[in-house]
Coordinates of C-alpha atoms in Angstrom, one line a residue:
X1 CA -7.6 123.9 -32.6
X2 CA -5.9 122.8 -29.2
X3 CA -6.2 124.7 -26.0
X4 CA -2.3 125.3 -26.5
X5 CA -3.1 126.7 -30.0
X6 CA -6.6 128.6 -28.8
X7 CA -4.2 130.4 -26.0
X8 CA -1.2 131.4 -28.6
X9 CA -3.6 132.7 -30.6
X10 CA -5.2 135.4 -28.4
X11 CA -2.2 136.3 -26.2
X12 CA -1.1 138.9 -28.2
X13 CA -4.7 140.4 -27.6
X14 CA -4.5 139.5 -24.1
X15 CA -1.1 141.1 -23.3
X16 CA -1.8 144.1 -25.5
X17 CA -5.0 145.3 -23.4
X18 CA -3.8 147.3 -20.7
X19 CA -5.1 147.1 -17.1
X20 CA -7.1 144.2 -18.8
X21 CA -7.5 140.6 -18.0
X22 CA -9.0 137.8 -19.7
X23 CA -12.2 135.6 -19.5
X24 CA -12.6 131.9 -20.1
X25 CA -15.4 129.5 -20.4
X26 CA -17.1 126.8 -22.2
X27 CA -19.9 126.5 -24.3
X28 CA -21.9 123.1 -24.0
X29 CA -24.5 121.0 -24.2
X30 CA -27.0 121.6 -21.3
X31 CA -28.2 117.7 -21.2
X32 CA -30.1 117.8 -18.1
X33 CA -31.4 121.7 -18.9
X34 CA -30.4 123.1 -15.5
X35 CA -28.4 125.6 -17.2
X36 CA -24.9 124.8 -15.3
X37 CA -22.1 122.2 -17.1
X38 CA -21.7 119.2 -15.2
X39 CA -19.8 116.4 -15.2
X40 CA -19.9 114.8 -18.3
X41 CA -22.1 117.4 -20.7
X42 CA -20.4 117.9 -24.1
X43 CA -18.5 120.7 -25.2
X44 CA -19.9 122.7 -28.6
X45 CA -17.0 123.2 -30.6
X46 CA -16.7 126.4 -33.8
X47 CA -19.4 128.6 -31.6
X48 CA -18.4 132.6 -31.8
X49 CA -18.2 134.0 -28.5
X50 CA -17.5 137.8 -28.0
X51 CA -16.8 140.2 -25.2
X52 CA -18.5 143.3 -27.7
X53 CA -15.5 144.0 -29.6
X54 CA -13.2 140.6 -30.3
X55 CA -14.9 137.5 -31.6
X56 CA -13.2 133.9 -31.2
X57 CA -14.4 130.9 -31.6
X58 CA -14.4 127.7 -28.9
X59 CA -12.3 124.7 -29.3
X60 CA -13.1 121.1 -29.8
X61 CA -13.8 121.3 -26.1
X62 CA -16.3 124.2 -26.5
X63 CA -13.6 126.1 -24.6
X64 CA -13.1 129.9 -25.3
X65 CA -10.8 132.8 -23.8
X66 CA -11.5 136.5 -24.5
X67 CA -9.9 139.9 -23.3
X68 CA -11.6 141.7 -20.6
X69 CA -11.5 144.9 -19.1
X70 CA -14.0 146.6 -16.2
X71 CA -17.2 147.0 -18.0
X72 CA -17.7 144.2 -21.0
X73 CA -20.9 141.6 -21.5
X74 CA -19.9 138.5 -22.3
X75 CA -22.2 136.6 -24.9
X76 CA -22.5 133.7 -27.1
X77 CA -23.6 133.8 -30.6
X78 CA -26.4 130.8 -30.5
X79 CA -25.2 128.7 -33.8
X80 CA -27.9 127.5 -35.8
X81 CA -29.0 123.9 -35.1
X82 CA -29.3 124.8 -31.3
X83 CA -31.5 126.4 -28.9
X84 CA -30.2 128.9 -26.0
X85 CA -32.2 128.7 -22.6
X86 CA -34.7 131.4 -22.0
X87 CA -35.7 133.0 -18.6
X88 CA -38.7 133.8 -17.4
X89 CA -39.6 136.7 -20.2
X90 CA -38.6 134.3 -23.1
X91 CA -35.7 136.2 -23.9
X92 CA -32.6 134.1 -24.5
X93 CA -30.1 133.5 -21.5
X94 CA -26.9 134.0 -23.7
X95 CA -24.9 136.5 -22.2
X96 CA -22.8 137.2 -18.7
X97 CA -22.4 141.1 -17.4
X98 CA -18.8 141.7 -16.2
X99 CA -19.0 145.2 -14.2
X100 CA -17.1 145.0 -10.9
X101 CA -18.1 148.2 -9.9
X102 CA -21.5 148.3 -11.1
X103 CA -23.0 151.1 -13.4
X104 CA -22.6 154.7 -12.5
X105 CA -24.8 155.3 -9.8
X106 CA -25.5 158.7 -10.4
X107 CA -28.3 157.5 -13.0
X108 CA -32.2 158.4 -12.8
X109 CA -32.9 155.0 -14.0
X110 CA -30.5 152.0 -12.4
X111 CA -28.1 149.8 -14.3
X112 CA -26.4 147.0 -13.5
X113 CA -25.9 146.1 -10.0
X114 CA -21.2 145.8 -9.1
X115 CA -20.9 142.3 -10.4
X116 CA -17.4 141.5 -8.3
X117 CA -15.2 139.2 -9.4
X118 CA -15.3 137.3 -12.8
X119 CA -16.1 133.4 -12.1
X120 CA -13.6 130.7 -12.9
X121 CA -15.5 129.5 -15.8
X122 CA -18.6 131.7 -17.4
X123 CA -20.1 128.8 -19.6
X124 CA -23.0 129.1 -22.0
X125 CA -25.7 126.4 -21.8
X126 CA -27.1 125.4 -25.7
X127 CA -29.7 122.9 -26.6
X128 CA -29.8 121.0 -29.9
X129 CA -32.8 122.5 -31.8
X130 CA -34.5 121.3 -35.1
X131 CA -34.0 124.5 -37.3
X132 CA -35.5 124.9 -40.5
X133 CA -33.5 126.8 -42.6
X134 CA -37.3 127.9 -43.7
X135 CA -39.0 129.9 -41.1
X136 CA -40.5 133.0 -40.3
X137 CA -40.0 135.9 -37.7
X138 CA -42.4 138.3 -35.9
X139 CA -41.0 141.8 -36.0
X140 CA -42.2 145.0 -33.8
X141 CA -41.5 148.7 -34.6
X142 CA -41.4 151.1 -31.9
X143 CA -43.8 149.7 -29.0
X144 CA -42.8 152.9 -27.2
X145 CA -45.4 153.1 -24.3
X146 CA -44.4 156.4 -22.4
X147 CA -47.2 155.5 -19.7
X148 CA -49.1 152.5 -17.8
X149 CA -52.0 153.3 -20.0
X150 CA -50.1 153.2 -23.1
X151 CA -48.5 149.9 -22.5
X152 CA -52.2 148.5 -21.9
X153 CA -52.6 150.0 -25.6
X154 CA -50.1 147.9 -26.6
X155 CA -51.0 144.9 -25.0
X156 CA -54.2 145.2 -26.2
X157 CA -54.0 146.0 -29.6
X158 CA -50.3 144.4 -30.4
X159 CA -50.0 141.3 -28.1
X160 CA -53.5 139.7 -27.7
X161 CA -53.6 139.6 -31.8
X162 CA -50.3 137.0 -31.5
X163 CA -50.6 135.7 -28.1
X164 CA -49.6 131.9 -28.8
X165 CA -48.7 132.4 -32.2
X166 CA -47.5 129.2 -33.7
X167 CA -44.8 128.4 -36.7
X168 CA -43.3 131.7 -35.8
X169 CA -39.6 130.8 -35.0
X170 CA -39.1 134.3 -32.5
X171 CA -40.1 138.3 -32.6
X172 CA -37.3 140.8 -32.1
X173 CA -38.0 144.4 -31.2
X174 CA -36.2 147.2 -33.3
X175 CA -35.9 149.5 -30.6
X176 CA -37.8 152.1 -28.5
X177 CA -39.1 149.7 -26.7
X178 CA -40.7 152.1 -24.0
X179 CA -40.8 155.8 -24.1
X180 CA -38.2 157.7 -22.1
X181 CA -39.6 155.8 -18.7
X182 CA -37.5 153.3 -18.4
X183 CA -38.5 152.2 -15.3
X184 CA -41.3 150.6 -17.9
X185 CA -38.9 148.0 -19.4
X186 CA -40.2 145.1 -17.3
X187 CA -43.5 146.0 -17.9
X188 CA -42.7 145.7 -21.6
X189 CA -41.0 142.4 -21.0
X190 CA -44.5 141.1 -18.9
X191 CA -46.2 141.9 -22.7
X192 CA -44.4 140.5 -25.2
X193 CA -43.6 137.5 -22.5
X194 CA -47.4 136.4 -23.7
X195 CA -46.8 136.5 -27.2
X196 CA -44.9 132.9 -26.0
X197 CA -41.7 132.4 -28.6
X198 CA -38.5 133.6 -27.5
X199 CA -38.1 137.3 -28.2
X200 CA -35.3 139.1 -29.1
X201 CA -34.8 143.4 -28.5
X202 CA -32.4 146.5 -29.3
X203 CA -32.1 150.1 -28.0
X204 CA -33.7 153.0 -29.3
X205 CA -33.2 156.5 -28.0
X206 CA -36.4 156.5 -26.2
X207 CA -34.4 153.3 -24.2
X208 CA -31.0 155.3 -23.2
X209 CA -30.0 156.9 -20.0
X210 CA -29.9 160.2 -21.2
X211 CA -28.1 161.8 -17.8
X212 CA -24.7 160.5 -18.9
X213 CA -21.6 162.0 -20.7
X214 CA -20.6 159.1 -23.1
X215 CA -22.2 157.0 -25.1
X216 CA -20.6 153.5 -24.5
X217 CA -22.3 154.2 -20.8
X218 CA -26.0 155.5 -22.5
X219 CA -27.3 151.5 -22.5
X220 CA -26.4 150.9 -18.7
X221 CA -30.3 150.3 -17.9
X222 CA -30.9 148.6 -21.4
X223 CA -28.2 146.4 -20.2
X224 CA -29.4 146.0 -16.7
X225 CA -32.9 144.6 -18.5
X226 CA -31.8 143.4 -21.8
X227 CA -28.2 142.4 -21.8
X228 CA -25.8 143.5 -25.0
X229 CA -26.9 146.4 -26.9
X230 CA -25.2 144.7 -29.5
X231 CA -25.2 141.1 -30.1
X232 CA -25.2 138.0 -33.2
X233 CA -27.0 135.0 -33.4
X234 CA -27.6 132.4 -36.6
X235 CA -31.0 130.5 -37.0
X236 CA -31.4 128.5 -40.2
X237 CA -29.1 130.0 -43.1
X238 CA -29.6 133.3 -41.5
X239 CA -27.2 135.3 -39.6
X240 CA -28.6 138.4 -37.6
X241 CA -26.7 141.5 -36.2
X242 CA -28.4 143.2 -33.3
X243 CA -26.9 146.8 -33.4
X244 CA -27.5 149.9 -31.1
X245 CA -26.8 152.8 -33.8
X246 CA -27.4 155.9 -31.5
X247 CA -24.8 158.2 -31.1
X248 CA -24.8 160.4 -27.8
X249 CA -24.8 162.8 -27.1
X250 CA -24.1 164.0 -30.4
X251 CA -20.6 164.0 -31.2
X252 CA -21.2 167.0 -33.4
X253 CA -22.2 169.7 -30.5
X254 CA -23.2 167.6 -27.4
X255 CA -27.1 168.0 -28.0
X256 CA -29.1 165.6 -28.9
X257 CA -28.3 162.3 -30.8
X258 CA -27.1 161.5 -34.3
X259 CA -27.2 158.0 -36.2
X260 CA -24.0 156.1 -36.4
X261 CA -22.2 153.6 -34.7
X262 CA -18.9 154.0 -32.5
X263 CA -16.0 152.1 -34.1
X264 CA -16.0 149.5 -31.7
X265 CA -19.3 148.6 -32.9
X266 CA -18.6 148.1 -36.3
X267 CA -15.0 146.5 -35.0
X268 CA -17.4 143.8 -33.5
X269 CA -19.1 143.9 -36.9
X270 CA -16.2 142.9 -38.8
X271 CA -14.7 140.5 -36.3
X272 CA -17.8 139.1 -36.0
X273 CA -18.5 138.2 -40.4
X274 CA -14.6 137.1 -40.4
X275 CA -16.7 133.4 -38.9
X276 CA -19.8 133.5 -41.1
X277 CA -20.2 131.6 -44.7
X278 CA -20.7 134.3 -47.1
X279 CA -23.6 132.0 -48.8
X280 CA -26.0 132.9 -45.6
X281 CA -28.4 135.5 -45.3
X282 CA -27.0 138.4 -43.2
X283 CA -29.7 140.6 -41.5
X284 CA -29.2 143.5 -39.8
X285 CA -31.4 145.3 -36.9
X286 CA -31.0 148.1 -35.6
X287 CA -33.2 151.4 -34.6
X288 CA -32.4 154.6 -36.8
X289 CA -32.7 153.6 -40.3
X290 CA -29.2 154.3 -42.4
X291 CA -31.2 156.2 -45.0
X292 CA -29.5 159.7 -46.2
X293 CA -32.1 161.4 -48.2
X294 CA -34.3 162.6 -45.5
X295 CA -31.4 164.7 -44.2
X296 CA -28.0 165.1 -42.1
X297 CA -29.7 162.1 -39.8
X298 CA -26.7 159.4 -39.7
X299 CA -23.5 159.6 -39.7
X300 CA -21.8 159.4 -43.3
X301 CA -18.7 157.7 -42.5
X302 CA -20.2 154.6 -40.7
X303 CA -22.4 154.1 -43.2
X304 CA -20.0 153.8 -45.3
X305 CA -17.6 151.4 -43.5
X306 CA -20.6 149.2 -42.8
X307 CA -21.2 148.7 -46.6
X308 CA -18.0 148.0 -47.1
X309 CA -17.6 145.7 -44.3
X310 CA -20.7 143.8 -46.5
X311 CA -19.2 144.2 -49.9
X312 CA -18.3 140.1 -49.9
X313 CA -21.7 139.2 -48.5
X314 CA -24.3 139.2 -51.8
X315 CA -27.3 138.0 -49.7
X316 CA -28.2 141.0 -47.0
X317 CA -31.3 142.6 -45.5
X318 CA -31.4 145.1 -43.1
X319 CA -34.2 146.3 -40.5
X320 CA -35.0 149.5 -39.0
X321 CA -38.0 151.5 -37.5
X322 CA -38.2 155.0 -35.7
X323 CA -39.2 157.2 -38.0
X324 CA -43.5 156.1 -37.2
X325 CA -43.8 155.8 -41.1
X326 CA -43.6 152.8 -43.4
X327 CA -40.4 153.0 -46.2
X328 CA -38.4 150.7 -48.4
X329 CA -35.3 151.8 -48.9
X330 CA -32.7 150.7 -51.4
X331 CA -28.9 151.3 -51.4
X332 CA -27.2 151.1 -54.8
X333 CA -23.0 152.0 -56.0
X334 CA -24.3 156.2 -55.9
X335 CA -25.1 155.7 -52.3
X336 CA -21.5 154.1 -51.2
X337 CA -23.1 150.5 -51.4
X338 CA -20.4 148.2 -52.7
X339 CA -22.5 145.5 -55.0
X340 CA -24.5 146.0 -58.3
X341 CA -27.9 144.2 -56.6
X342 CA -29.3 147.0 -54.2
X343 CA -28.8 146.6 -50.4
X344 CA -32.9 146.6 -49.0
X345 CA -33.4 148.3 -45.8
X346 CA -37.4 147.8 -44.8
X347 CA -38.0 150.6 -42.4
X348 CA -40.9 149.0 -40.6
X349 CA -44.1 150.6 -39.8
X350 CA -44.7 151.1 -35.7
X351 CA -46.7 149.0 -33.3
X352 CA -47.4 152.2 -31.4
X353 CA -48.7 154.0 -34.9
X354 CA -48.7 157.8 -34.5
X355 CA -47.6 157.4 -31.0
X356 CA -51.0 156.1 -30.0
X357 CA -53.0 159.0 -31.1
X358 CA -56.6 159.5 -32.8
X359 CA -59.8 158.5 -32.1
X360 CA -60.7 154.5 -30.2
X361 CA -61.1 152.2 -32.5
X362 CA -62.8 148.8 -32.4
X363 CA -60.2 147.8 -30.6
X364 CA -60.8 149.7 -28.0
X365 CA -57.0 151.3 -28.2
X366 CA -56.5 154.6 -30.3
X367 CA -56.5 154.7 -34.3
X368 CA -52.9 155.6 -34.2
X369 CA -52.9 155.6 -38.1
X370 CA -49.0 157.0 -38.9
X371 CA -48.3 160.2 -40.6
X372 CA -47.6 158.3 -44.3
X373 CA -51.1 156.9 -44.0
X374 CA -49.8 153.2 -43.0
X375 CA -51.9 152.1 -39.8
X376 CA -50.0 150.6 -36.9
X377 CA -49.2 147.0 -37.0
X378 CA -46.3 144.7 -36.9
X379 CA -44.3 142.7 -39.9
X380 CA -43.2 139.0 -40.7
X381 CA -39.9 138.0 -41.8
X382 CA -40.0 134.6 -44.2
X383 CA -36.5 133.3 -45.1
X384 CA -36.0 130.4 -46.9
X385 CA -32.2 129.5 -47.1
X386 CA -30.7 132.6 -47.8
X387 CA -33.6 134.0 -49.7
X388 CA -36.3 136.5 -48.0
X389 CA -40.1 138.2 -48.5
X390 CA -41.7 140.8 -46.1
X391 CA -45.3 140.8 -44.7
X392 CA -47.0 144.0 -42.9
X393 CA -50.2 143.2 -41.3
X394 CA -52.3 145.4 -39.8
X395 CA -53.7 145.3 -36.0
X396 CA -56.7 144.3 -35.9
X397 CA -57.6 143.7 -40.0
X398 CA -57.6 140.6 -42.4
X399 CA -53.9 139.6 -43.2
X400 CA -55.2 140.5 -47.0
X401 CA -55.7 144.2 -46.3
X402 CA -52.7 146.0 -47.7
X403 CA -54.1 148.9 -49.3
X404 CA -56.6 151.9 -48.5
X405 CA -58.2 153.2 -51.3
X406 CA -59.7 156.7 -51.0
X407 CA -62.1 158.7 -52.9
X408 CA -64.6 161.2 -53.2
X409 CA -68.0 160.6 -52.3
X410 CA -70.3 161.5 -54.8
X411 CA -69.1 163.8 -57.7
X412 CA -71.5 165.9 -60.3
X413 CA -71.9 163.9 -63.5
X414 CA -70.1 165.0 -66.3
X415 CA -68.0 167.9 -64.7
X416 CA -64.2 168.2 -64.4
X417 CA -62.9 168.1 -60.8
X418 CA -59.5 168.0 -59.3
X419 CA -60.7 165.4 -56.7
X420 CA -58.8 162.1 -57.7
X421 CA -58.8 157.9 -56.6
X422 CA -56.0 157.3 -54.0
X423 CA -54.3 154.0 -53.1
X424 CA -51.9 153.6 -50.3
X425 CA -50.1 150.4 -50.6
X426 CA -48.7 150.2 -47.3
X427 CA -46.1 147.6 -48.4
X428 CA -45.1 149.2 -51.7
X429 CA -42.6 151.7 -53.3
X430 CA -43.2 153.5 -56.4
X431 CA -40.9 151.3 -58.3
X432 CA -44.3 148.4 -57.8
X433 CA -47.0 148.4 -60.3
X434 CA -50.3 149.7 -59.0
X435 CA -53.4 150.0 -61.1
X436 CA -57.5 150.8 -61.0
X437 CA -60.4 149.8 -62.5
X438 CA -64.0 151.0 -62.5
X439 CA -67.2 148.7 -62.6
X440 CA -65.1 145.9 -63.8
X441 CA -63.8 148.0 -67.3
X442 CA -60.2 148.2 -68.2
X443 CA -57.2 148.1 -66.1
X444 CA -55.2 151.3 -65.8
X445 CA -52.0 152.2 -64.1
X446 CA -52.2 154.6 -61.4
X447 CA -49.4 157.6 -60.9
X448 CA -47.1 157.1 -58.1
X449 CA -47.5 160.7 -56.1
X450 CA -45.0 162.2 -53.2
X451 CA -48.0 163.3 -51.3
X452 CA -50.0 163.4 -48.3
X453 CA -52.2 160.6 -48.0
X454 CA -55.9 162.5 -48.3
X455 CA -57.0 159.5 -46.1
X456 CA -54.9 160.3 -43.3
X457 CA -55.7 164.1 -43.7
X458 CA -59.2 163.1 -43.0
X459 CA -58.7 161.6 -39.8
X460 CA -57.1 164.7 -38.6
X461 CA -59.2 167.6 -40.3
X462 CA -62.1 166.7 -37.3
X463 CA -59.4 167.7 -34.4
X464 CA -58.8 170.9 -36.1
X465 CA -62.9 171.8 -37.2
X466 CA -64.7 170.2 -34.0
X467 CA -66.1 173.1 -32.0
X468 CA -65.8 170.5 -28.7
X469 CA -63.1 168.2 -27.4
X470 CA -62.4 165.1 -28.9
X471 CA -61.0 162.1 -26.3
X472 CA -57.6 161.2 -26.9
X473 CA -54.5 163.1 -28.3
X474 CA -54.6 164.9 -32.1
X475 CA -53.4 163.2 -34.4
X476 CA -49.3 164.0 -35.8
X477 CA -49.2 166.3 -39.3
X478 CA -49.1 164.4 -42.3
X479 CA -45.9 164.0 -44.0
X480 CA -45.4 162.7 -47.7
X481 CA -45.8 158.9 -48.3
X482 CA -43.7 156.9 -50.3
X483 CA -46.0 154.6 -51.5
X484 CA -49.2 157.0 -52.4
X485 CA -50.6 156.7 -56.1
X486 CA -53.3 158.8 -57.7
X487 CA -55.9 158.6 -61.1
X488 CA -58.5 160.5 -61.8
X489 CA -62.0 160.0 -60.9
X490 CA -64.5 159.1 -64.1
X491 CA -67.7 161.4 -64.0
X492 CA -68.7 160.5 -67.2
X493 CA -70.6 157.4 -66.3
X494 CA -74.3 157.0 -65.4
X495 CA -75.8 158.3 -62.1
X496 CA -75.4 156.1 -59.7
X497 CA -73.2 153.9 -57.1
X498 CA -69.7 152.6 -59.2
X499 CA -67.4 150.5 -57.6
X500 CA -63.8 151.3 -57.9
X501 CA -61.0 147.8 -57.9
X502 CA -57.2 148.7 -56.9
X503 CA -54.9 146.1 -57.5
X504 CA -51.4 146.1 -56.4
X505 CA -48.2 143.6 -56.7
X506 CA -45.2 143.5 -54.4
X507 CA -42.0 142.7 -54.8
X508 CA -42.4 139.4 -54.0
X509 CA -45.1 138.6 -56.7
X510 CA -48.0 139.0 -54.5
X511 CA -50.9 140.8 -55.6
X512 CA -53.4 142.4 -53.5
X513 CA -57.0 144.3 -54.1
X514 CA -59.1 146.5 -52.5
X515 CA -62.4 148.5 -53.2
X516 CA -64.0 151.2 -52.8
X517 CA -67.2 153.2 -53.9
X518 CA -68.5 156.7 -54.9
X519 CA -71.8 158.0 -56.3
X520 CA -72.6 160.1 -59.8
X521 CA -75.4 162.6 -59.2
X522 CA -77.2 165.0 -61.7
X523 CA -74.9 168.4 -61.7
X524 CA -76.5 170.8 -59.1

């Protein structure tokens, strides 16, 4: 398209925006990587660029215009097959903040310094990159250090484990990045600035300026150190949406927050897909998870539109964390999704754990084992094409450990007891097969349970029973895991030491075992 037909095509836009003027820029090539266009560097034509709400595309020139009003960021959605420039934290340098007067200033935290006058031209630098449309992605839940100390946690037990990781093509963040300090955020960004791939983040509601009235101005200090609470890019067949999808205050009484997303969110949404090939991969982050069965926690009716804005797209993941548990979710036609193969939302397990709680470990950094039994750790995101698979791994543990198996002791031979084998498969959902074995006999299924994980009530029964202090902070109450099973413990073998085998296969055709032991003694 022409710069004649490019301006025809968004006047109407422009014009109908009122006390609103526009922005205009190119995206290019940044030959000489000094991040400004000069003289003779290359336009990037068919790249999205968006001012949060309206999505066009640049020219064969790589030029672009957009509406703009008093308050808008500015950013490019990096294509695939190119690189964006990164600053000093490794996070990607592909967005411009427009506020002329500058956040409120009223807030605890500060936002964005009064930004003037919009420039002549605000261009987008982009490198051409060698993406594989196979890769992999490092993916955080919940760092949420609410102190110093805690953020030294994470460091320590998070970051040092994939300081200098290599073949990992970036890590995103899925919110609650700090907790309730915000003043924290660059600390944060110091962290995962040694983890050495560029990083992508989103807001959580431990991120949000909470002394505000409306909740288009609750990300002014997210913005300030983060950019766009809501932002696209592509990388390999995949296309990501970065979504904030915290309402507040609550639109239902003024207290609080409430999932959902404002409808110019999911107007971006829609504008946004309207430029990407329904054959790629479309994977969405964001921070509550969209689930509906653990009660009234997200808003029904954007929800809804979402699915519907995804009914044409059969190749869809989508990410979220806060809850400090570990879930897979699935979406089917009862739940308002609009395809027969289930829409998968992996609500990933917490780098903070149980809010750094429990007892040191050897690690040096609390237990922090979460409330469904998972332990804190971080995931890995494989695509290939438009295809995916999902990987937990536990801080500070063998990439092979993936399931806890718990069990009594010792047991009195030949007596009933109500005491049973327990396997938490941190990855799994009850629709995986899990089975048990004893002393290398027959394989048998285990019964998926709704239950507390008895291996996670025993890290917290000593807080409760010790008659002195224990260092640290006790441990949250259990709540009842998702992917728990149970069999019952033989007693009708010999006295002596048997070893229990729990095998386990994901959904991805991976199959993982643990052990465990227990004792048979004479009946006393």
């Amino acid at each position: 398209m022409n710069k004649l037909g490019l301006t025809c095509c968004f006047l109407a836009l422009a014009l109908g925006a009122a006390a609103q003027g526009q922005v205009t820029g190119y995206v290019f090539q940044d030959a000489n990587q000094n991040g400004q266009r000069d003289r003779g560097e290359k336009g990037v034509a068919n790249v999205s660029v968006s001012n949060g709400i309206q999505v066009v595309q640049t020219d064969g020139d790589g030029q672009y215009i957009l509406p703009v009003g008093n308050d808008n960021v500015i950013f490019v959605i990096k294509p695939a097959g190119y690189q964006a420039p990164l600053d000093a934290f490794n996070l990607p340098k592909t967005y411009y903040i427009h506020k002329p007067g500058g956040s409120p200033a009223s807030l605890e935290y500060p936002g964005v310094a009064p930004t003037g006058a919009l420039p002549a031209s605000v261009d987008f630098a982009l490198e051409p990159a060698d993406e594989s449309g196979e890769f992999k992605a490092l993916v955080f839940g919940d760092p949420q250090a609410y102190t110093k100390e805690e953020m030294e946690f994470f460091a320590k037990g998070i970051v040092s484990e994939v300081a200098g990781i290599r073949n990992v093509a970036f890590g995103i963040s899925l919110g609650d990045l700090v907790g309730d300090v915000l003043s924290l955020h660059p600390d944060y960004k110091q962290a995962v600035a040694k983890i050495g791939i560029p990083w992508y983040n989103l807001m959580g509601n431990h991120d949000m300026n909470y002394d505000v009235t409306a909740d288009s101005l609750a990300d002014e200090t997210y913005e300030a150190n983060f950019g766009p609470a809501n932002y696209a890019f592509d990388y390999g067949n995949a296309h990501f949406i970065v979504l904030d999808d915290i309402l507040y205050p609550d639109p239902r009484d003024g207290n609080g927050y409430w999932g959902g997303f404002r409808k110019d969110q999911l107007d971006f949404v829609e504008n946004d897909l309207r430029f990407v090939d329904k054959n790629k991969l479309v994977v969405l982050a964001f921070h509550i998870p969209l689930d509906h069965r653990n009660g009234d926690t997200f808003r029904p009716e954007d929800r809804q539109r979402l699915f519907d804005l995804l009914r044409d797209f059969p190749h869809t993941l989508s990410l979220s964390a806060h809850m400090h548990t570990q879930t897979q979710h699935f979406y089917t036609r009862e739940d308002g999704w609009q395809q027969d193969k289930p829409h998968h939302e992996y609500n990933v397990g917490t780098t903070s754990g149980d809010w750094y709680s429990g007892q040191l470990n050897k690690q040096g950094v609390p237990d922090a084992t979460m409330r469904d039994g998972t332990p804190n750790g971080y995931a890995f995101l494989h695509i290939a094409d438009n295809q995916y698979r999902l990987e937990y791994k536990v801080a500070g543990e063998p990439a092979d450990y993936q399931i806890n198996v718990f069990n009594p002791k010792v047991v009195a031979q030949g007596q009933r007891t109500r005491a049973g084998i327990f396997a938490n498969f941190f990855m799994g959902h009850h629709g995986n097969t899990v089975e048990y074995r004893v002393d290398d006999g027959e394989w048998r299924r285990m019964t998926p349970v709704q239950s507390a994980d008895p291996a996670y009530l025993a890290l917290v029964h000593p807080w409760d029973n010790s008659d002195e202090l224990i260092p640290g902070r006790r441990p949250t109450d259990a709540v009842a895991s998702t992917h728990v099973w149970r069999a019952a413990i033989p007693t009708n073998l010999a006295i002596g030491t048997h070893t229990v085998e729990v095998r386990a296969t994901d959904d991805y055709g991976n199959t993982f075992t643990q052990t465990s032991t227990y004792r048979i003694e004479q009946a006393k």
